[in-house]
Amino acid sequence: MTTESYEQVRRNLFGGHNQNAFVELVRDRAAITGPVQGTPEEFSQILYELTRGDLNNRNKTVSYEAVAKGGRDILKFADGSLFRVVRAKGQIGGSLIVVTPHLQSMDDLLEARELPLSRLVSETLMIHDAFKRVADEYRRVELSKAADKASAELRAVRECRLETIVEAIEKARSGERIMVRGQQNIDALVNLGFVPCLVDNPDNWVDAEDVPGLRYRHARSGIEVLLTGRERFRPIEELNRLEFTFLVHRSDDDPAVFGRMEKKFRGSRRDGTPYPLKEFHADLLALVKYPEELKGRTEEDLGLMADEVELVMDRRQELDKGILPYEAVFSRDTTAIIDHIRRNRTPAREVRKALDYFEYTGMIDGQYKAALYRLLAAAATGRTVAEPGPVDLLYDKRVKEIVAEVLKKIPKERLTPRTITIALTPYVNELGFGRLVKIRERILQLKEMVHDQ
């Protein structure tokens, strides 16, 4: 793997879209099956990555051997792979470095002489100036990163101060998010009078669990503040550095919205027993603890999963199309739809999946779908039923569980379109088109979280 500075140096030296031609020397040498050529600066960057910039001392990755007979210069890697390196002239001027996989000969075994890599750079290839430009750029990037890190640490120290956190809460308006760094500051807020609460389904989730939150009334102004915990995964383990994110609602902003949220906050569990601080800590930790299934995953991994779910959606779409009579749905012929369902004895769960699909495609709207639900339920039971309420499937507990299960099933090294399809297969019949859409959206949501690390 390349260092954290690699991409920044590459962009600074070669531009945003130009990939280093020699990068497989670092990532996957087995993928190099023929000659690879690039500029002296590109080759110098790879040498810097392989040696951490030290060309004079031995390292555990690569060495340089010169074979006098035939004038061969060989890069020898610890995994046994060999590459011949030569300097050539480019077609439009300038120099090129050409690297070619090499098979060891008897002459190599008898006459090869190991030399410092600095000799290859300065005397054999004569690219000392190019390597110096690359090394200087690495130093600039590393100094900049060190300065950014120091600045971030100072900012983190300020954010960790309780007075800073309280000030941020007091200034925040409804709908904004605030971050509280460190579990010790959560406890400090509780000591100041912030009451740990359970928030009952704050976003109208399906199968939603209670979400942890905090509630506070300002003694002098009488303003109440509700803080609802939000999911934000970060690969941080230390309790004093965990970043807890809360959505803010204030009683002096929109009284109607605040009133709806206030009814969702309670200081006890559903059975009426107190909500202990230890349980509050555990619930908050569940919102920020980096899931095991995401460790080691990249944006590309999750993007591949999202693409494969889209293909699964296409297959599910064909199933859903055939469950209900297409023309009757298109013309909203309710009688024909109900007759078709009765005649074919279509299970209610399959009808629901098909209606989700037709709503997603825009053939029917939510109001007509709800009316059909009522009529179908009445036809089955002989009585009227209430219309189902609005839901947000993105936060369906089952959707989250399925995404986690699929990620856990597939080791990173076996993540391919085929393995993703196999892992998703058991859920295709369970879920309708709408749920599959939300599974894809959940994966994209996790992809964004990985990007924001």
Coordinates of C-alpha atoms in Angstrom, one line a residue:
M1 CA 0.0 0.0 0.0
T2 CA 1.1 3.6 -0.6
T3 CA 1.5 6.2 2.2
E4 CA -1.1 8.8 3.1
S5 CA 0.9 11.4 1.3
Y6 CA 1.1 9.6 -2.0
E7 CA -2.1 10.9 -3.6
Q8 CA -1.4 14.5 -2.5
V9 CA 2.2 14.4 -3.9
R10 CA 0.9 12.7 -7.1
R11 CA -1.7 15.5 -7.7
N12 CA 0.8 18.2 -6.9
L13 CA 3.4 16.9 -9.3
F14 CA 1.4 15.2 -12.1
G15 CA -2.1 16.6 -11.9
G16 CA -5.4 15.2 -10.8
H17 CA -6.1 12.7 -13.6
N18 CA -2.7 11.4 -14.4
Q19 CA -2.0 8.1 -12.6
N20 CA 1.6 7.1 -11.9
A21 CA 2.5 4.4 -14.4
F22 CA 4.7 2.6 -11.9
V23 CA 2.3 2.4 -9.0
E24 CA 1.8 -1.4 -9.4
L25 CA 5.4 -1.8 -8.2
V26 CA 4.0 -0.8 -4.8
R27 CA 0.5 -2.3 -5.0
D28 CA 0.6 -5.5 -7.0
R29 CA 3.8 -6.4 -8.8
A30 CA 2.3 -9.6 -10.1
A31 CA 0.0 -7.5 -12.3
I32 CA 3.0 -6.2 -14.2
T33 CA 3.4 -8.6 -17.2
G34 CA 5.3 -6.4 -19.6
P35 CA 7.4 -3.2 -19.9
V36 CA 6.1 -0.2 -18.0
Q37 CA 7.4 3.3 -18.8
G38 CA 7.0 6.7 -17.2
T39 CA 8.9 9.9 -16.4
P40 CA 11.9 10.1 -14.0
E41 CA 9.7 11.9 -11.5
E42 CA 7.1 9.2 -11.6
F43 CA 9.7 6.5 -11.0
S44 CA 11.3 8.6 -8.3
Q45 CA 8.0 8.8 -6.5
I46 CA 7.7 5.0 -6.4
L47 CA 11.2 4.7 -5.2
Y48 CA 10.4 7.2 -2.4
E49 CA 7.3 5.1 -1.5
L50 CA 9.3 1.9 -1.4
T51 CA 12.2 3.3 0.6
R52 CA 10.5 6.1 2.6
G53 CA 13.0 8.4 0.9
D54 CA 16.1 6.7 2.3
L55 CA 18.2 5.4 -0.7
N56 CA 21.4 4.7 1.2
N57 CA 20.4 2.2 3.8
R58 CA 18.9 -1.3 3.4
N59 CA 15.2 -1.7 3.7
K60 CA 12.9 -4.7 3.9
T61 CA 11.2 -4.2 0.6
V62 CA 13.6 -3.6 -2.3
S63 CA 17.3 -3.6 -3.2
Y64 CA 19.4 -2.7 -6.2
E65 CA 21.7 -5.2 -8.0
A66 CA 24.0 -4.3 -10.9
V67 CA 25.2 -7.0 -13.3
A68 CA 28.3 -5.9 -15.1
K69 CA 28.0 -8.5 -17.9
G70 CA 25.3 -7.1 -20.2
G71 CA 25.0 -3.9 -18.1
R72 CA 21.8 -4.9 -16.4
D73 CA 20.3 -3.0 -13.5
I74 CA 17.9 -5.0 -11.4
L75 CA 15.4 -4.1 -8.7
K76 CA 15.0 -7.1 -6.4
F77 CA 12.0 -7.3 -4.1
A78 CA 11.6 -9.2 -0.9
D79 CA 8.8 -11.3 -2.4
G80 CA 11.3 -12.6 -5.0
S81 CA 10.1 -10.5 -8.0
L82 CA 12.7 -8.9 -10.2
F83 CA 12.5 -6.0 -12.6
R84 CA 15.1 -4.6 -15.0
V85 CA 15.4 -0.8 -15.1
V86 CA 16.7 1.2 -18.0
R87 CA 16.7 4.9 -19.0
A88 CA 15.5 5.6 -22.6
K89 CA 14.8 8.7 -24.7
G90 CA 11.2 9.7 -25.3
Q91 CA 9.8 10.2 -28.8
I92 CA 9.2 13.9 -28.3
G93 CA 12.3 14.6 -26.2
G94 CA 13.1 14.1 -22.6
S95 CA 13.9 10.9 -20.7
L96 CA 11.8 7.9 -19.9
I97 CA 12.4 5.2 -17.3
V98 CA 11.4 1.7 -18.5
V99 CA 10.7 -1.1 -16.0
T100 CA 10.4 -4.7 -17.2
P101 CA 9.8 -8.0 -15.4
H102 CA 13.1 -9.9 -15.3
L103 CA 14.0 -13.6 -15.2
Q104 CA 17.2 -14.3 -13.3
S105 CA 20.0 -15.8 -15.3
M106 CA 23.2 -17.7 -14.3
D107 CA 25.1 -14.5 -14.9
D108 CA 22.9 -12.6 -12.5
L109 CA 23.6 -15.2 -9.8
L110 CA 27.3 -15.2 -10.4
E111 CA 28.0 -11.5 -11.1
A112 CA 25.3 -9.5 -9.5
R113 CA 26.6 -6.9 -7.1
E114 CA 24.3 -5.2 -4.6
L115 CA 24.7 -1.5 -4.4
P116 CA 22.8 1.3 -2.6
L117 CA 19.7 2.6 -4.5
S118 CA 21.3 6.0 -4.4
R119 CA 23.8 4.7 -7.0
L120 CA 21.0 3.7 -9.3
V121 CA 19.4 7.1 -9.0
S122 CA 22.5 9.3 -9.2
E123 CA 25.0 7.4 -11.4
T124 CA 23.1 4.8 -13.5
L125 CA 19.8 6.5 -14.3
M126 CA 21.1 10.0 -13.6
I127 CA 17.8 11.2 -12.2
H128 CA 19.1 12.7 -9.0
D129 CA 17.4 16.1 -9.7
A130 CA 14.0 14.4 -10.4
F131 CA 14.3 12.4 -7.1
K132 CA 15.2 15.6 -5.2
R133 CA 12.1 17.4 -6.6
V134 CA 9.9 14.5 -5.5
A135 CA 11.5 14.3 -2.0
D136 CA 11.1 18.0 -1.5
E137 CA 7.4 17.7 -2.4
Y138 CA 7.0 14.9 0.1
R139 CA 8.6 17.1 2.8
R140 CA 6.3 20.0 2.0
V141 CA 3.2 17.8 2.1
E142 CA 4.3 16.1 5.4
L143 CA 5.1 19.5 7.0
S144 CA 1.6 20.7 5.9
K145 CA 0.0 17.6 7.3
A146 CA 1.9 18.1 10.6
A147 CA 0.7 21.7 10.8
D148 CA -2.9 20.6 10.0
K149 CA -2.7 17.9 12.7
A150 CA -1.4 20.4 15.3
S151 CA -4.2 22.8 14.4
A152 CA -6.8 20.0 14.6
E153 CA -5.5 19.1 18.0
L154 CA -5.8 22.7 19.2
R155 CA -9.3 22.8 17.9
A156 CA -10.1 19.5 19.5
V157 CA -8.8 20.8 22.9
R158 CA -11.1 23.8 22.5
E159 CA -14.1 21.6 21.5
C160 CA -13.5 19.4 24.5
R161 CA -14.0 22.3 27.0
L162 CA -17.4 22.1 28.6
E163 CA -18.0 25.8 28.4
T164 CA -17.4 25.6 24.6
I165 CA -19.9 22.8 24.3
V166 CA -22.6 24.6 26.4
E167 CA -22.1 27.8 24.3
A168 CA -22.5 25.8 21.1
I169 CA -25.8 24.3 22.4
E170 CA -27.1 27.7 23.5
K171 CA -26.3 29.2 20.1
A172 CA -27.6 26.3 17.9
R173 CA -31.0 26.7 16.3
S174 CA -33.6 24.0 15.6
G175 CA -32.5 21.6 12.9
E176 CA -28.8 22.2 13.4
R177 CA -26.4 19.6 14.6
I178 CA -23.9 19.9 17.4
M179 CA -21.0 17.7 18.4
V180 CA -20.0 16.8 21.9
R181 CA -16.5 15.3 22.1
G182 CA -15.8 12.8 24.8
Q183 CA -18.0 10.7 27.1
Q184 CA -16.7 12.8 30.1
N185 CA -18.4 15.8 28.6
I186 CA -21.7 13.9 28.2
D187 CA -21.5 13.2 32.0
A188 CA -20.6 16.8 32.7
L189 CA -23.8 17.9 30.8
V190 CA -25.8 15.5 32.9
N191 CA -24.3 17.0 36.0
L192 CA -25.4 20.4 34.7
G193 CA -29.0 19.3 34.5
F194 CA -29.3 17.8 31.0
V195 CA -31.6 14.8 31.5
P196 CA -30.8 11.5 29.6
C197 CA -33.9 10.5 27.6
L198 CA -35.1 7.9 25.2
V199 CA -36.5 9.4 22.0
D200 CA -39.4 7.4 20.6
N201 CA -39.0 6.9 16.9
P202 CA -37.9 10.5 16.1
D203 CA -38.0 10.0 12.3
N204 CA -41.0 7.8 12.0
W205 CA -38.7 4.8 11.3
V206 CA -40.1 1.3 10.6
D207 CA -39.4 -1.2 13.4
A208 CA -37.3 1.6 15.0
E209 CA -35.6 1.3 18.3
D210 CA -35.6 4.2 20.8
V211 CA -32.8 6.7 20.2
P212 CA -30.8 8.2 23.1
G213 CA -31.1 12.0 23.7
L214 CA -30.8 14.8 26.2
R215 CA -33.3 17.3 27.5
Y216 CA -32.6 20.6 29.2
R217 CA -34.6 23.6 30.5
H218 CA -32.8 26.9 31.0
A219 CA -33.5 28.1 34.5
R220 CA -33.7 31.9 33.7
S221 CA -35.2 32.0 30.2
G222 CA -37.4 28.9 30.5
I223 CA -36.2 27.8 27.0
E224 CA -36.1 24.1 26.5
V225 CA -33.6 22.3 24.3
L226 CA -34.0 18.7 23.0
L227 CA -30.9 16.9 21.7
T228 CA -31.6 13.8 19.7
G229 CA -28.6 11.4 19.1
R230 CA -27.7 10.9 15.5
E231 CA -25.7 8.1 13.8
R232 CA -22.1 9.1 12.9
F233 CA -19.5 6.3 12.6
R234 CA -15.9 7.3 13.1
P235 CA -12.9 4.9 13.7
I236 CA -12.2 6.3 17.2
E237 CA -11.8 4.0 20.2
E238 CA -10.8 6.3 23.1
L239 CA -13.8 7.3 25.2
N240 CA -12.4 10.8 25.7
R241 CA -12.3 11.4 21.9
L242 CA -15.6 9.9 20.8
E243 CA -17.7 12.3 18.8
F244 CA -21.4 12.3 19.7
T245 CA -23.6 14.2 17.3
F246 CA -27.0 15.6 18.3
L247 CA -29.9 17.2 16.4
V248 CA -31.2 20.3 18.1
H249 CA -34.8 21.4 18.7
R250 CA -35.6 24.5 20.7
S251 CA -38.9 25.6 22.3
D252 CA -38.4 29.2 21.1
D253 CA -38.1 28.3 17.4
D254 CA -41.1 26.4 15.9
P255 CA -43.5 25.6 18.8
A256 CA -45.5 23.1 16.6
V257 CA -42.4 21.1 15.6
F258 CA -41.0 21.3 19.2
G259 CA -44.3 20.1 20.6
R260 CA -44.2 17.0 18.3
M261 CA -40.6 16.2 19.3
E262 CA -41.3 16.9 23.0
K263 CA -43.9 14.1 23.0
K264 CA -41.3 11.6 21.8
F265 CA -38.9 12.3 24.7
R266 CA -39.2 10.4 27.9
G267 CA -37.0 9.8 30.9
S268 CA -37.8 6.2 31.5
R269 CA -37.9 2.9 29.6
R270 CA -41.1 1.7 28.0
D271 CA -41.9 -0.4 31.1
G272 CA -41.7 2.7 33.3
T273 CA -38.4 1.8 35.0
P274 CA -35.7 4.5 35.2
Y275 CA -33.3 5.0 32.3
P276 CA -29.9 4.4 34.0
L277 CA -26.8 6.4 33.0
K278 CA -24.9 3.2 32.1
E279 CA -27.6 2.2 29.6
F280 CA -27.6 5.7 28.2
H281 CA -23.8 5.4 27.6
A282 CA -24.3 2.1 25.8
D283 CA -27.0 3.6 23.6
L284 CA -24.9 6.6 22.7
L285 CA -21.9 4.3 21.9
A286 CA -24.0 2.3 19.5
L287 CA -24.5 5.5 17.4
V288 CA -20.8 6.2 17.1
K289 CA -18.9 3.0 17.4
Y290 CA -17.4 2.0 14.1
P291 CA -19.1 -1.3 13.0
E292 CA -16.9 -4.3 12.6
E293 CA -18.4 -4.9 9.1
L294 CA -17.1 -1.5 7.9
K295 CA -13.5 -1.9 9.1
G296 CA -11.2 -2.3 6.2
R297 CA -13.9 -1.4 3.7
T298 CA -13.3 1.4 1.1
E299 CA -15.6 3.7 -0.9
E300 CA -14.9 1.4 -3.9
D301 CA -16.1 -1.6 -2.0
L302 CA -19.4 0.0 -1.0
G303 CA -19.8 1.5 -4.5
L304 CA -19.5 -2.0 -5.9
M305 CA -22.1 -3.3 -3.5
A306 CA -24.5 -0.4 -4.4
D307 CA -24.1 -1.2 -8.1
E308 CA -24.8 -4.9 -7.5
V309 CA -27.9 -4.1 -5.5
E310 CA -29.1 -2.1 -8.5
L311 CA -28.8 -5.2 -10.6
V312 CA -30.8 -7.2 -8.0
M313 CA -33.4 -4.4 -8.1
D314 CA -33.7 -4.9 -11.9
R315 CA -34.4 -8.6 -11.3
R316 CA -36.9 -7.9 -8.5
Q317 CA -38.6 -5.3 -10.8
E318 CA -39.5 -8.1 -13.2
L319 CA -41.1 -10.1 -10.4
D320 CA -43.1 -7.2 -9.1
K321 CA -44.4 -6.2 -12.5
G322 CA -46.1 -9.6 -12.9
I323 CA -47.8 -9.7 -9.5
L324 CA -50.6 -7.2 -10.4
P325 CA -52.3 -6.6 -13.8
Y326 CA -50.2 -3.9 -15.4
E327 CA -53.0 -2.3 -17.5
A328 CA -55.4 -2.3 -14.5
V329 CA -52.8 -0.5 -12.3
F330 CA -52.0 2.0 -15.1
S331 CA -55.7 2.9 -15.5
R332 CA -56.3 2.6 -11.7
D333 CA -59.1 0.0 -12.3
T334 CA -59.5 -0.9 -8.6
T335 CA -62.1 -3.5 -9.2
A336 CA -60.0 -5.4 -11.8
I337 CA -57.0 -5.3 -9.4
I338 CA -59.0 -6.7 -6.5
D339 CA -60.6 -9.4 -8.7
H340 CA -57.1 -10.4 -10.0
I341 CA -55.8 -10.7 -6.4
R342 CA -58.7 -12.8 -5.3
R343 CA -58.6 -15.0 -8.4
N344 CA -54.9 -15.7 -8.0
R345 CA -54.9 -15.8 -4.2
T346 CA -51.9 -13.4 -4.2
P347 CA -50.4 -13.2 -0.7
A348 CA -50.8 -9.8 1.0
R349 CA -47.0 -9.4 1.4
E350 CA -46.5 -9.8 -2.4
V351 CA -49.3 -7.3 -3.1
R352 CA -47.6 -4.9 -0.8
K353 CA -44.2 -5.3 -2.6
A354 CA -45.9 -4.8 -6.0
L355 CA -47.6 -1.7 -4.9
D356 CA -44.3 -0.3 -3.5
Y357 CA -42.8 -0.9 -6.9
F358 CA -45.6 0.8 -8.8
E359 CA -45.5 3.8 -6.4
Y360 CA -41.7 4.0 -6.8
T361 CA -42.1 4.1 -10.6
G362 CA -44.7 6.8 -10.4
M363 CA -47.6 4.8 -11.8
I364 CA -49.6 5.3 -8.6
D365 CA -49.2 7.8 -5.8
G366 CA -49.1 7.2 -2.0
Q367 CA -52.7 8.2 -1.6
Y368 CA -54.1 5.7 -4.1
K369 CA -51.8 3.0 -2.7
A370 CA -53.2 3.6 0.8
A371 CA -56.7 3.5 -0.5
L372 CA -56.0 0.1 -2.1
Y373 CA -54.6 -1.1 1.2
R374 CA -57.8 -0.2 2.9
L375 CA -60.0 -1.8 0.2
L376 CA -57.9 -5.0 0.1
A377 CA -57.9 -5.3 3.9
A378 CA -61.7 -4.7 4.0
A379 CA -62.3 -7.3 1.3
A380 CA -60.2 -9.8 3.3
T381 CA -61.7 -9.1 6.7
G382 CA -65.2 -7.6 5.9
R383 CA -64.4 -4.4 7.8
T384 CA -62.8 -1.1 7.2
V385 CA -59.2 -0.5 8.3
A386 CA -57.1 2.6 9.0
E387 CA -54.8 3.9 6.4
P388 CA -51.1 3.1 7.1
G389 CA -49.1 6.0 8.3
P390 CA -46.0 7.5 6.6
V391 CA -42.7 5.7 7.0
D392 CA -39.1 6.3 6.0
L393 CA -37.7 3.0 4.9
L394 CA -34.2 4.3 4.8
Y395 CA -34.1 4.0 8.6
D396 CA -36.0 0.7 8.7
K397 CA -34.2 -1.5 11.3
R398 CA -34.5 -4.5 9.0
V399 CA -32.7 -2.6 6.2
K400 CA -29.8 -1.8 8.5
E401 CA -29.6 -5.4 9.7
I402 CA -29.6 -6.8 6.1
V403 CA -26.8 -4.4 5.0
A404 CA -24.7 -5.4 8.1
E405 CA -25.4 -9.1 7.5
V406 CA -24.3 -8.9 3.9
L407 CA -21.1 -7.0 4.8
K408 CA -20.3 -9.6 7.5
K409 CA -20.8 -12.5 5.1
I410 CA -18.2 -11.4 2.6
P411 CA -14.6 -11.0 3.6
K412 CA -12.9 -8.0 1.9
E413 CA -10.6 -10.2 -0.2
R414 CA -13.7 -12.0 -1.7
L415 CA -15.8 -9.0 -2.4
T416 CA -16.9 -9.5 -6.0
P417 CA -20.2 -8.9 -7.9
R418 CA -20.8 -12.7 -7.7
T419 CA -20.3 -13.0 -3.9
I420 CA -22.5 -9.9 -3.4
T421 CA -25.3 -11.4 -5.5
I422 CA -25.1 -14.7 -3.6
A423 CA -25.2 -12.9 -0.2
L424 CA -28.2 -10.8 -1.3
T425 CA -30.2 -13.7 -2.8
P426 CA -31.9 -14.8 0.4
Y427 CA -33.4 -11.4 0.9
V428 CA -34.7 -10.8 -2.7
N429 CA -37.9 -12.8 -2.0
E430 CA -38.3 -11.3 1.5
L431 CA -38.1 -7.7 0.3
G432 CA -40.0 -5.7 -2.2
F433 CA -38.6 -3.2 -4.7
G434 CA -39.0 -0.3 -2.2
R435 CA -36.9 -2.0 0.4
L436 CA -34.1 -2.9 -2.1
V437 CA -34.0 0.8 -3.1
K438 CA -33.5 1.7 0.6
I439 CA -30.8 -1.0 1.0
R440 CA -28.9 0.7 -1.8
E441 CA -29.4 4.1 -0.2
R442 CA -28.2 2.7 3.1
I443 CA -25.0 1.4 1.4
L444 CA -24.5 4.8 -0.2
Q445 CA -25.0 6.4 3.2
L446 CA -22.3 4.2 4.7
K447 CA -20.1 5.0 1.7
E448 CA -20.4 8.7 2.5
M449 CA -19.5 7.9 6.2
V450 CA -16.4 6.0 5.0
H451 CA -15.5 9.0 2.8
D452 CA -15.8 11.4 5.7
Q453 CA -13.4 9.5 8.0

